[in-house]
Amino acid sequence: MLPLALLVLLAAALPNVAGWGPREGVTAWAFAAAGMGASLGVATAVVYGVMVFVASLPGAAVLVVAWVRRARSASSPERPLPGGLAAVACRDGAPDA
């Protein structure tokens, strides 16, 4: 099984479309060559792909939250002070010169 896994992981490094393609083909071929059936190989590769997708969802959630925060802070304009003055703050805490 280890040589099959190594072969499949090498195929996963090939260029693909949205993570699908060469990995499934090589897995089907390798499982069929080992006598386990191409359908079992494709099923194994698809389950692996779904697990990788699910494992990446927490990172996608972090990116969406950061995007929403950035969009919300960019849409809130500075409020002018009475008399037409605007408040300017330094980010580093240094006094304005």
C-alpha positions as CSV (number, residue, x, y, z in Angstrom):
1,M,0.0,0.0,0.0
2,L,2.9,2.4,0.7
3,P,4.2,2.4,-2.9
4,L,0.6,3.1,-4.1
5,A,0.2,6.0,-1.7
6,L,3.5,7.5,-2.8
7,L,2.5,7.2,-6.4
8,V,-0.9,8.9,-5.7
9,L,0.7,11.7,-3.8
10,L,3.2,12.4,-6.6
11,A,0.2,12.5,-9.0
12,A,-1.5,15.0,-6.7
13,A,1.4,17.4,-7.2
14,L,0.7,17.6,-11.0
15,P,-1.2,20.6,-12.4
16,N,-5.0,20.1,-12.0
17,V,-8.3,21.8,-12.2
18,A,-9.6,22.8,-8.7
19,G,-7.7,19.9,-7.1
20,W,-9.3,17.2,-9.2
21,G,-7.9,15.2,-12.1
22,P,-4.5,13.5,-12.1
23,R,-4.9,12.2,-8.6
24,E,-8.1,10.3,-9.4
25,G,-6.7,8.9,-12.7
26,V,-3.4,7.7,-11.2
27,T,-5.2,6.2,-8.2
28,A,-7.7,4.3,-10.4
29,W,-4.8,3.0,-12.5
30,A,-2.6,2.1,-9.4
31,F,-5.5,0.3,-7.6
32,A,-6.4,-1.6,-10.8
33,A,-2.8,-2.6,-11.3
34,A,-2.6,-3.9,-7.7
35,G,-5.8,-6.0,-8.3
36,M,-8.1,-3.9,-6.1
37,G,-10.3,-2.4,-8.8
38,A,-10.3,1.0,-10.4
39,S,-13.6,2.0,-8.9
40,L,-12.1,1.5,-5.4
41,G,-9.2,3.7,-6.4
42,V,-11.4,6.5,-7.7
43,A,-13.6,6.3,-4.6
44,T,-10.5,6.5,-2.4
45,A,-9.2,9.6,-4.3
46,V,-12.5,11.3,-4.1
47,V,-12.9,10.7,-0.4
48,Y,-9.3,12.1,0.1
49,G,-10.3,15.2,-2.0
50,V,-13.4,15.8,0.1
51,M,-11.4,15.5,3.3
52,V,-8.8,18.0,2.0
53,F,-11.7,20.4,1.1
54,V,-13.3,20.1,4.5
55,A,-9.9,20.6,6.2
56,S,-9.5,23.9,4.4
57,L,-12.9,25.3,5.4
58,P,-11.7,26.9,8.7
59,G,-9.1,28.8,6.8
60,A,-11.7,30.0,4.4
61,A,-13.8,31.2,7.3
62,V,-10.9,33.2,8.7
63,L,-10.4,34.9,5.3
64,V,-14.1,35.7,5.0
65,V,-14.2,37.3,8.5
66,A,-11.1,39.3,7.7
67,W,-12.6,40.5,4.5
68,V,-15.9,41.5,6.2
69,R,-14.0,43.4,8.9
70,R,-11.9,45.2,6.3
71,A,-14.9,46.1,4.3
72,R,-16.8,47.4,7.3
73,S,-13.9,49.5,8.5
74,A,-13.4,51.0,5.0
75,S,-17.0,52.0,4.7
76,S,-17.1,54.0,8.0
77,P,-15.8,57.5,7.1
78,E,-14.2,59.9,9.6
79,R,-16.7,62.2,11.3
80,P,-15.7,65.8,11.1
81,L,-15.4,67.8,14.3
82,P,-17.5,70.9,14.8
83,G,-16.1,73.9,12.8
84,G,-15.0,71.7,9.8
85,L,-11.9,70.2,11.6
86,A,-11.1,66.5,11.1
87,A,-9.7,64.2,13.8
88,V,-6.3,62.6,12.8
89,A,-4.9,59.8,15.0
90,C,-1.4,58.3,14.9
91,R,-1.3,54.6,14.9
92,D,1.9,54.2,16.8
93,G,0.8,56.3,19.7
94,A,3.4,59.0,19.1
95,P,2.2,62.6,19.6
96,D,1.3,64.6,16.5
97,A,4.0,67.1,15.5
